[in-house]
JSON list of C-alpha atoms in Angstrom, two decimals:
[
{"chain": "A", "resi": 1, "resn": "UNK", "atom": "CA", "xyz": [0.07, -0.02, -0.39]},
{"chain": "A", "resi": 2, "resn": "UNK", "atom": "CA", "xyz": [2.98, 2.31, 0.43]},
{"chain": "A", "resi": 3, "resn": "UNK", "atom": "CA", "xyz": [4.97, 1.08, -2.76]},
{"chain": "A", "resi": 4, "resn": "UNK", "atom": "CA", "xyz": [7.55, -0.30, -0.99]},
{"chain": "A", "resi": 5, "resn": "UNK", "atom": "CA", "xyz": [8.48, -4.51, -0.30]},
{"chain": "A", "resi": 6, "resn": "UNK", "atom": "CA", "xyz": [9.11, -6.09, 2.44]},
{"chain": "A", "resi": 7, "resn": "UNK", "atom": "CA", "xyz": [12.18, -6.46, 4.22]},
{"chain": "A", "resi": 8, "resn": "UNK", "atom": "CA", "xyz": [13.47, -7.85, 7.22]},
{"chain": "A", "resi": 9, "resn": "UNK", "atom": "CA", "xyz": [13.78, -10.98, 5.83]},
{"chain": "A", "resi": 10, "resn": "UNK", "atom": "CA", "xyz": [9.89, -11.04, 5.85]},
{"chain": "A", "resi": 11, "resn": "UNK", "atom": "CA", "xyz": [8.78, -12.38, 2.22]},
{"chain": "A", "resi": 12, "resn": "UNK", "atom": "CA", "xyz": [11.53, -15.50, 3.01]},
{"chain": "A", "resi": 13, "resn": "UNK", "atom": "CA", "xyz": [10.27, -15.76, 6.38]},
{"chain": "A", "resi": 14, "resn": "UNK", "atom": "CA", "xyz": [6.33, -15.74, 5.85]},
{"chain": "A", "resi": 15, "resn": "UNK", "atom": "CA", "xyz": [6.83, -17.55, 2.75]},
{"chain": "A", "resi": 16, "resn": "UNK", "atom": "CA", "xyz": [8.36, -20.69, 4.45]},
{"chain": "A", "resi": 17, "resn": "UNK", "atom": "CA", "xyz": [5.67, -20.55, 6.99]},
{"chain": "A", "resi": 18, "resn": "UNK", "atom": "CA", "xyz": [2.80, -20.75, 4.81]},
{"chain": "A", "resi": 19, "resn": "UNK", "atom": "CA", "xyz": [4.29, -21.12, 1.30]},
{"chain": "A", "resi": 20, "resn": "UNK", "atom": "CA", "xyz": [4.28, -19.29, -2.11]},
{"chain": "A", "resi": 21, "resn": "UNK", "atom": "CA", "xyz": [1.18, -18.61, -3.04]},
{"chain": "A", "resi": 22, "resn": "UNK", "atom": "CA", "xyz": [-0.66, -17.51, 0.64]},
{"chain": "A", "resi": 23, "resn": "UNK", "atom": "CA", "xyz": [2.69, -15.14, 1.38]},
{"chain": "A", "resi": 24, "resn": "UNK", "atom": "CA", "xyz": [1.32, -13.52, -2.38]},
{"chain": "A", "resi": 25, "resn": "UNK", "atom": "CA", "xyz": [-1.91, -13.01, -0.74]},
{"chain": "A", "resi": 26, "resn": "UNK", "atom": "CA", "xyz": [-0.47, -12.19, 2.43]},
{"chain": "A", "resi": 27, "resn": "UNK", "atom": "CA", "xyz": [1.63, -9.27, 0.75]},
{"chain": "A", "resi": 28, "resn": "UNK", "atom": "CA", "xyz": [-0.30, -8.48, -2.67]},
{"chain": "A", "resi": 29, "resn": "UNK", "atom": "CA", "xyz": [-3.40, -7.64, -0.98]},
{"chain": "A", "resi": 30, "resn": "UNK", "atom": "CA", "xyz": [-1.90, -5.81, 2.18]},
{"chain": "A", "resi": 31, "resn": "UNK", "atom": "CA", "xyz": [-5.23, -6.57, 4.30]},
{"chain": "A", "resi": 32, "resn": "UNK", "atom": "CA", "xyz": [-5.54, -6.89, 7.66]},
{"chain": "A", "resi": 33, "resn": "UNK", "atom": "CA", "xyz": [-5.65, -10.78, 9.41]},
{"chain": "A", "resi": 34, "resn": "UNK", "atom": "CA", "xyz": [-6.93, -11.32, 12.38]},
{"chain": "A", "resi": 35, "resn": "UNK", "atom": "CA", "xyz": [-5.46, -13.66, 14.83]},
{"chain": "A", "resi": 36, "resn": "UNK", "atom": "CA", "xyz": [-6.98, -16.79, 14.41]},
{"chain": "A", "resi": 37, "resn": "UNK", "atom": "CA", "xyz": [-6.78, -15.98, 10.81]},
{"chain": "A", "resi": 38, "resn": "UNK", "atom": "CA", "xyz": [-3.20, -15.96, 10.82]},
{"chain": "A", "resi": 39, "resn": "UNK", "atom": "CA", "xyz": [-3.14, -19.25, 13.27]},
{"chain": "A", "resi": 40, "resn": "UNK", "atom": "CA", "xyz": [-5.25, -20.72, 10.93]},
{"chain": "A", "resi": 41, "resn": "UNK", "atom": "CA", "xyz": [-2.95, -19.73, 7.69]},
{"chain": "A", "resi": 42, "resn": "UNK", "atom": "CA", "xyz": [0.15, -21.13, 10.30]},
{"chain": "A", "resi": 43, "resn": "UNK", "atom": "CA", "xyz": [1.70, -17.55, 10.79]},
{"chain": "A", "resi": 44, "resn": "UNK", "atom": "CA", "xyz": [1.33, -18.01, 14.11]},
{"chain": "A", "resi": 45, "resn": "UNK", "atom": "CA", "xyz": [2.04, -21.24, 16.11]},
{"chain": "A", "resi": 46, "resn": "UNK", "atom": "CA", "xyz": [-0.60, -20.31, 19.37]},
{"chain": "A", "resi": 47, "resn": "UNK", "atom": "CA", "xyz": [-2.91, -17.54, 20.00]},
{"chain": "A", "resi": 48, "resn": "UNK", "atom": "CA", "xyz": [-3.74, -16.62, 23.74]},
{"chain": "A", "resi": 49, "resn": "UNK", "atom": "CA", "xyz": [-5.32, -14.31, 25.55]},
{"chain": "A", "resi": 50, "resn": "UNK", "atom": "CA", "xyz": [-3.40, -11.47, 26.78]},
{"chain": "A", "resi": 51, "resn": "UNK", "atom": "CA", "xyz": [-3.70, -12.41, 30.39]},
{"chain": "A", "resi": 52, "resn": "UNK", "atom": "CA", "xyz": [-3.06, -16.09, 29.61]},
{"chain": "A", "resi": 53, "resn": "UNK", "atom": "CA", "xyz": [0.11, -14.93, 27.52]},
{"chain": "A", "resi": 54, "resn": "UNK", "atom": "CA", "xyz": [2.97, -14.53, 30.10]},
{"chain": "A", "resi": 55, "resn": "UNK", "atom": "CA", "xyz": [2.49, -18.35, 31.62]},
{"chain": "A", "resi": 56, "resn": "UNK", "atom": "CA", "xyz": [2.21, -19.95, 28.26]},
{"chain": "A", "resi": 57, "resn": "UNK", "atom": "CA", "xyz": [5.14, -18.71, 26.94]},
{"chain": "A", "resi": 58, "resn": "UNK", "atom": "CA", "xyz": [7.10, -19.50, 30.38]},
{"chain": "A", "resi": 59, "resn": "UNK", "atom": "CA", "xyz": [5.54, -23.15, 30.14]},
{"chain": "A", "resi": 60, "resn": "UNK", "atom": "CA", "xyz": [6.95, -23.78, 26.55]},
{"chain": "A", "resi": 61, "resn": "UNK", "atom": "CA", "xyz": [10.21, -22.16, 27.41]},
{"chain": "A", "resi": 62, "resn": "UNK", "atom": "CA", "xyz": [10.33, -25.26, 30.33]},
{"chain": "A", "resi": 63, "resn": "UNK", "atom": "CA", "xyz": [9.23, -27.85, 28.42]},
{"chain": "A", "resi": 64, "resn": "UNK", "atom": "CA", "xyz": [11.54, -26.97, 25.64]},
{"chain": "A", "resi": 65, "resn": "UNK", "atom": "CA", "xyz": [14.19, -26.48, 28.61]},
{"chain": "A", "resi": 66, "resn": "UNK", "atom": "CA", "xyz": [14.08, -29.81, 30.25]},
{"chain": "A", "resi": 67, "resn": "UNK", "atom": "CA", "xyz": [13.83, -31.72, 26.66]},
{"chain": "A", "resi": 68, "resn": "UNK", "atom": "CA", "xyz": [17.27, -33.26, 25.17]},
{"chain": "A", "resi": 69, "resn": "UNK", "atom": "CA", "xyz": [19.20, -30.34, 23.95]},
{"chain": "A", "resi": 70, "resn": "UNK", "atom": "CA", "xyz": [21.46, -32.24, 21.65]},
{"chain": "A", "resi": 71, "resn": "UNK", "atom": "CA", "xyz": [18.62, -33.38, 20.04]},
{"chain": "A", "resi": 72, "resn": "UNK", "atom": "CA", "xyz": [16.71, -30.77, 19.42]},
{"chain": "A", "resi": 73, "resn": "UNK", "atom": "CA", "xyz": [19.40, -29.15, 17.98]},
{"chain": "A", "resi": 74, "resn": "UNK", "atom": "CA", "xyz": [19.75, -31.63, 15.31]},
{"chain": "A", "resi": 75, "resn": "UNK", "atom": "CA", "xyz": [16.24, -31.80, 14.63]},
{"chain": "A", "resi": 76, "resn": "UNK", "atom": "CA", "xyz": [16.51, -28.08, 14.35]},
{"chain": "A", "resi": 77, "resn": "UNK", "atom": "CA", "xyz": [19.11, -28.47, 11.85]},
{"chain": "A", "resi": 78, "resn": "UNK", "atom": "CA", "xyz": [17.32, -31.39, 9.95]},
{"chain": "A", "resi": 79, "resn": "UNK", "atom": "CA", "xyz": [15.02, -28.97, 9.40]},
{"chain": "A", "resi": 80, "resn": "UNK", "atom": "CA", "xyz": [16.65, -25.89, 8.42]},
{"chain": "A", "resi": 81, "resn": "UNK", "atom": "CA", "xyz": [18.02, -28.18, 5.44]},
{"chain": "A", "resi": 82, "resn": "UNK", "atom": "CA", "xyz": [15.18, -29.97, 4.43]},
{"chain": "A", "resi": 83, "resn": "UNK", "atom": "CA", "xyz": [14.40, -27.43, 1.72]},
{"chain": "A", "resi": 84, "resn": "UNK", "atom": "CA", "xyz": [17.65, -27.58, 0.29]},
{"chain": "A", "resi": 85, "resn": "UNK", "atom": "CA", "xyz": [18.62, -31.07, 0.62]},
{"chain": "A", "resi": 86, "resn": "UNK", "atom": "CA", "xyz": [17.22, -33.76, -2.13]},
{"chain": "A", "resi": 87, "resn": "UNK", "atom": "CA", "xyz": [14.99, -37.03, -0.44]},
{"chain": "A", "resi": 88, "resn": "UNK", "atom": "CA", "xyz": [18.41, -38.97, -0.51]},
{"chain": "A", "resi": 89, "resn": "UNK", "atom": "CA", "xyz": [20.72, -36.46, 0.93]},
{"chain": "A", "resi": 90, "resn": "UNK", "atom": "CA", "xyz": [17.79, -35.75, 3.74]},
{"chain": "A", "resi": 91, "resn": "UNK", "atom": "CA", "xyz": [17.35, -39.47, 4.77]},
{"chain": "A", "resi": 92, "resn": "UNK", "atom": "CA", "xyz": [21.68, -40.02, 5.27]},
{"chain": "A", "resi": 93, "resn": "UNK", "atom": "CA", "xyz": [20.99, -36.61, 7.54]},
{"chain": "A", "resi": 94, "resn": "UNK", "atom": "CA", "xyz": [18.60, -38.05, 9.57]},
{"chain": "A", "resi": 95, "resn": "UNK", "atom": "CA", "xyz": [20.08, -41.81, 9.38]},
{"chain": "A", "resi": 96, "resn": "UNK", "atom": "CA", "xyz": [23.13, -39.52, 11.14]},
{"chain": "A", "resi": 97, "resn": "UNK", "atom": "CA", "xyz": [21.49, -37.52, 13.18]},
{"chain": "A", "resi": 98, "resn": "UNK", "atom": "CA", "xyz": [20.04, -40.22, 14.67]},
{"chain": "A", "resi": 99, "resn": "UNK", "atom": "CA", "xyz": [23.19, -42.70, 15.37]},
{"chain": "A", "resi": 100, "resn": "UNK", "atom": "CA", "xyz": [24.20, -39.74, 16.92]},
{"chain": "A", "resi": 101, "resn": "UNK", "atom": "CA", "xyz": [21.32, -39.48, 19.07]},
{"chain": "A", "resi": 102, "resn": "UNK", "atom": "CA", "xyz": [21.48, -42.95, 20.03]},
{"chain": "A", "resi": 103, "resn": "UNK", "atom": "CA", "xyz": [24.67, -42.91, 21.10]},
{"chain": "A", "resi": 104, "resn": "UNK", "atom": "CA", "xyz": [24.41, -39.91, 23.47]},
{"chain": "A", "resi": 105, "resn": "UNK", "atom": "CA", "xyz": [23.42, -40.27, 26.97]},
{"chain": "A", "resi": 106, "resn": "UNK", "atom": "CA", "xyz": [20.04, -38.28, 26.25]},
{"chain": "A", "resi": 107, "resn": "UNK", "atom": "CA", "xyz": [19.43, -40.64, 23.70]},
{"chain": "A", "resi": 108, "resn": "UNK", "atom": "CA", "xyz": [19.89, -43.78, 25.94]},
{"chain": "A", "resi": 109, "resn": "UNK", "atom": "CA", "xyz": [18.08, -42.26, 29.13]},
{"chain": "A", "resi": 110, "resn": "UNK", "atom": "CA", "xyz": [15.18, -41.14, 26.62]},
{"chain": "A", "resi": 111, "resn": "UNK", "atom": "CA", "xyz": [14.83, -45.32, 25.93]},
{"chain": "A", "resi": 112, "resn": "UNK", "atom": "CA", "xyz": [15.18, -46.17, 29.08]},
{"chain": "A", "resi": 113, "resn": "UNK", "atom": "CA", "xyz": [12.42, -44.11, 30.05]},
{"chain": "A", "resi": 114, "resn": "UNK", "atom": "CA", "xyz": [10.02, -45.30, 27.49]},
{"chain": "A", "resi": 115, "resn": "UNK", "atom": "CA", "xyz": [10.64, -48.98, 27.87]},
{"chain": "A", "resi": 116, "resn": "UNK", "atom": "CA", "xyz": [10.43, -48.27, 31.93]},
{"chain": "A", "resi": 117, "resn": "UNK", "atom": "CA", "xyz": [6.95, -45.79, 31.31]},
{"chain": "A", "resi": 118, "resn": "UNK", "atom": "CA", "xyz": [8.32, -42.96, 33.13]},
{"chain": "A", "resi": 119, "resn": "UNK", "atom": "CA", "xyz": [9.07, -39.64, 32.09]},
{"chain": "A", "resi": 120, "resn": "UNK", "atom": "CA", "xyz": [12.83, -39.22, 30.99]},
{"chain": "A", "resi": 121, "resn": "UNK", "atom": "CA", "xyz": [15.63, -37.00, 33.14]},
{"chain": "A", "resi": 122, "resn": "UNK", "atom": "CA", "xyz": [17.64, -35.46, 30.72]},
{"chain": "A", "resi": 123, "resn": "UNK", "atom": "CA", "xyz": [20.84, -34.17, 30.99]}
]
């Protein structure tokens, strides 16, 4: 509406979140989207009332902090490279990540916890 284009990575991030077709709609129509529309489009992962936002963010942060950090890092890497890898390359990367995770202390703890039907205690 101002005759300008997206910047600071907006077109890159939005396209990766919602796909090229929806990104075109968002940027070319320049119409306002409600929070619920953004949730449906996949721009947001969740919508919370103002009064619940801080607690919801703390709960998510706790959940991630209590998780297996090395496996989480491998997952982030796999996902960030997925658009650039061929299927064969990606399957090889997943195999390597699975071997590394399976050999890790957290991976072994996760398997033991699953077998023992208890919550894992990651390092």
